[in-house]
Coordinates of C-alpha atoms in Angstrom, one line a residue:
X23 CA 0.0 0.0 0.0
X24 CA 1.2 3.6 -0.5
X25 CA 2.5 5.1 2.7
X26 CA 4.3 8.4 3.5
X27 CA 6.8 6.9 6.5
X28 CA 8.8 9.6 8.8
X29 CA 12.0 8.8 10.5
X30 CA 14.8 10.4 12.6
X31 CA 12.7 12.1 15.2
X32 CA 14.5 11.9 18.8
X33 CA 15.9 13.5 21.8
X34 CA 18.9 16.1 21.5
X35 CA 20.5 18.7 23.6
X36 CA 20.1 21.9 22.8
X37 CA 21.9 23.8 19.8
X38 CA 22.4 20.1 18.2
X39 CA 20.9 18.8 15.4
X40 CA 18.7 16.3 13.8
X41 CA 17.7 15.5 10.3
X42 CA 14.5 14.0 10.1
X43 CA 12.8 12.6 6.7
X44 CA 9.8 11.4 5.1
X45 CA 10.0 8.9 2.6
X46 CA 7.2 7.5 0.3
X47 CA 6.6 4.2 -0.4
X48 CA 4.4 1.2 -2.6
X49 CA 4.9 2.4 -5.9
X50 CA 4.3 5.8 -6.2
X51 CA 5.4 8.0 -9.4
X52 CA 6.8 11.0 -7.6
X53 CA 6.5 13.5 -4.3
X54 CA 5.1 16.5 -5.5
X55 CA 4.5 19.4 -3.0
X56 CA 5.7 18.0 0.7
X57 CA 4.8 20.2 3.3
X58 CA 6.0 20.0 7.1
X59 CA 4.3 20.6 10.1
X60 CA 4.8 20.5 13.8
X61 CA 2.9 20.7 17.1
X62 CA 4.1 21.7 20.3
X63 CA 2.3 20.5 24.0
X64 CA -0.6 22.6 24.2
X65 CA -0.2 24.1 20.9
X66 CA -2.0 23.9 17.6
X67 CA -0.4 22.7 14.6
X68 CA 2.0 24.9 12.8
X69 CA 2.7 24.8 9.0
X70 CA 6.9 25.7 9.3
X71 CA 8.4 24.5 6.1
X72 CA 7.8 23.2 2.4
X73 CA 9.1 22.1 -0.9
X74 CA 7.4 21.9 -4.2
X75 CA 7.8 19.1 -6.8
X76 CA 10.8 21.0 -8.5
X77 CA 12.7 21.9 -5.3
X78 CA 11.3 25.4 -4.6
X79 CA 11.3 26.2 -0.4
X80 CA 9.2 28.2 1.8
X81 CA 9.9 29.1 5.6
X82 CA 8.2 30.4 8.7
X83 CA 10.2 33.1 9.6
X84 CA 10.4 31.3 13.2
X85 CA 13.2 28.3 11.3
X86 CA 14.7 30.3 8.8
X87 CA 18.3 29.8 8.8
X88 CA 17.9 27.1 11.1
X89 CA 16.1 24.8 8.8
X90 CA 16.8 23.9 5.0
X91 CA 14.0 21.3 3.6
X92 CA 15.4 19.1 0.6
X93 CA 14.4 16.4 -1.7
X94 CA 16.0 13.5 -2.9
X95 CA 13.8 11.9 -6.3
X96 CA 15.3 8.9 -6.6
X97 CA 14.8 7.9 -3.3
X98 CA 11.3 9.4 -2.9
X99 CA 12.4 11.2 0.0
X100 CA 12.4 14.2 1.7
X101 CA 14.9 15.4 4.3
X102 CA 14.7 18.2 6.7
X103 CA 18.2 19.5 8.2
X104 CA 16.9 21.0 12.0
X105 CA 20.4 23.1 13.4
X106 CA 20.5 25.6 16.5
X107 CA 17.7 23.6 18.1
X108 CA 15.8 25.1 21.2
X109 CA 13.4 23.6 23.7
X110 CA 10.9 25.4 22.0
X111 CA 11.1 23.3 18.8
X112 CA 10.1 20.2 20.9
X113 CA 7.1 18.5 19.8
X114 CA 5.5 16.1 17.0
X115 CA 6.6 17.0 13.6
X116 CA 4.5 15.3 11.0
X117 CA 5.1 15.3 6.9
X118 CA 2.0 16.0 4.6
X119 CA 2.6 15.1 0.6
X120 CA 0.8 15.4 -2.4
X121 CA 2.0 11.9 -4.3
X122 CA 1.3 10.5 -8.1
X123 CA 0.2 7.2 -7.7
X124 CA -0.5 6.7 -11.3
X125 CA -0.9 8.9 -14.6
X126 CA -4.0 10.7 -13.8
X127 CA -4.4 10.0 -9.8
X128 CA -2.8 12.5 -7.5
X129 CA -3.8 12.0 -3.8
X130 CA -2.8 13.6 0.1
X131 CA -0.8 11.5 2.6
X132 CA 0.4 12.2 6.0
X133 CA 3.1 10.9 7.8
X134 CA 2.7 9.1 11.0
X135 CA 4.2 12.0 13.1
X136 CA 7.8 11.3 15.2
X137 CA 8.6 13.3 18.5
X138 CA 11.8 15.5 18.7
X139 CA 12.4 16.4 22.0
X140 CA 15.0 19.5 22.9
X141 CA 16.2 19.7 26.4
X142 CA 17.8 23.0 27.9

């Protein structure tokens, strides 16, 4: 079955990094737009970063220069690079993707969700 899997969440001091990813699977044609998002305890959701089929990137101005989205097409896989991380990025980051699963069908996935955890 098609699935849009995440990976690389975790727990990191802060100012380290992690580099989290969201990788389709079962067949698919291609990632077009991929679109992160993340939600803190006791926060709503929060659109922070995204990347269009042909590798054009958007921030929140919260993650810019912190955060660089990229895509790998051969893999099917999107990375995210997280640097200079604060306790205030902990939370559950989840990836949203618009995939081609055949010629004419084009359909909206979401990752599971992983939890990165930044302690002070």
């Amino acid at each position: 079955q098609v699935q849009l899997v995440e990976s690389g969440g975790g727990e990191v001091q802060a100012g380290g990094p992690l580099r989290p990813s969201c990788a389709a699977s079962g067949g698919i044609l291609r990632i077009k737009k991929l679109v992160w998002y993340r939600q803190a305890p006791g926060k709503q959701r929060e659109l922070f970063a995204s990347i269009t089929g042909g590798g054009i990137t958007n921030y929140a101005d919260f993650v810019k220069g912190r955060f660089t989205i990229s895509r790998d097409n051969a893999k099917k896989t999107v990375c995210l690079q997280m640097n200079n991380l604060n306790p205030e990025d902990t939370g559950v980051y989840y990836c949203n993707a618009n995939l081609r699963i055949s010629n004419y069908v084009w359909r909206d996935y979401w990752g599971q969700g992983i939890q990165v955890t930044v302690s002070s």
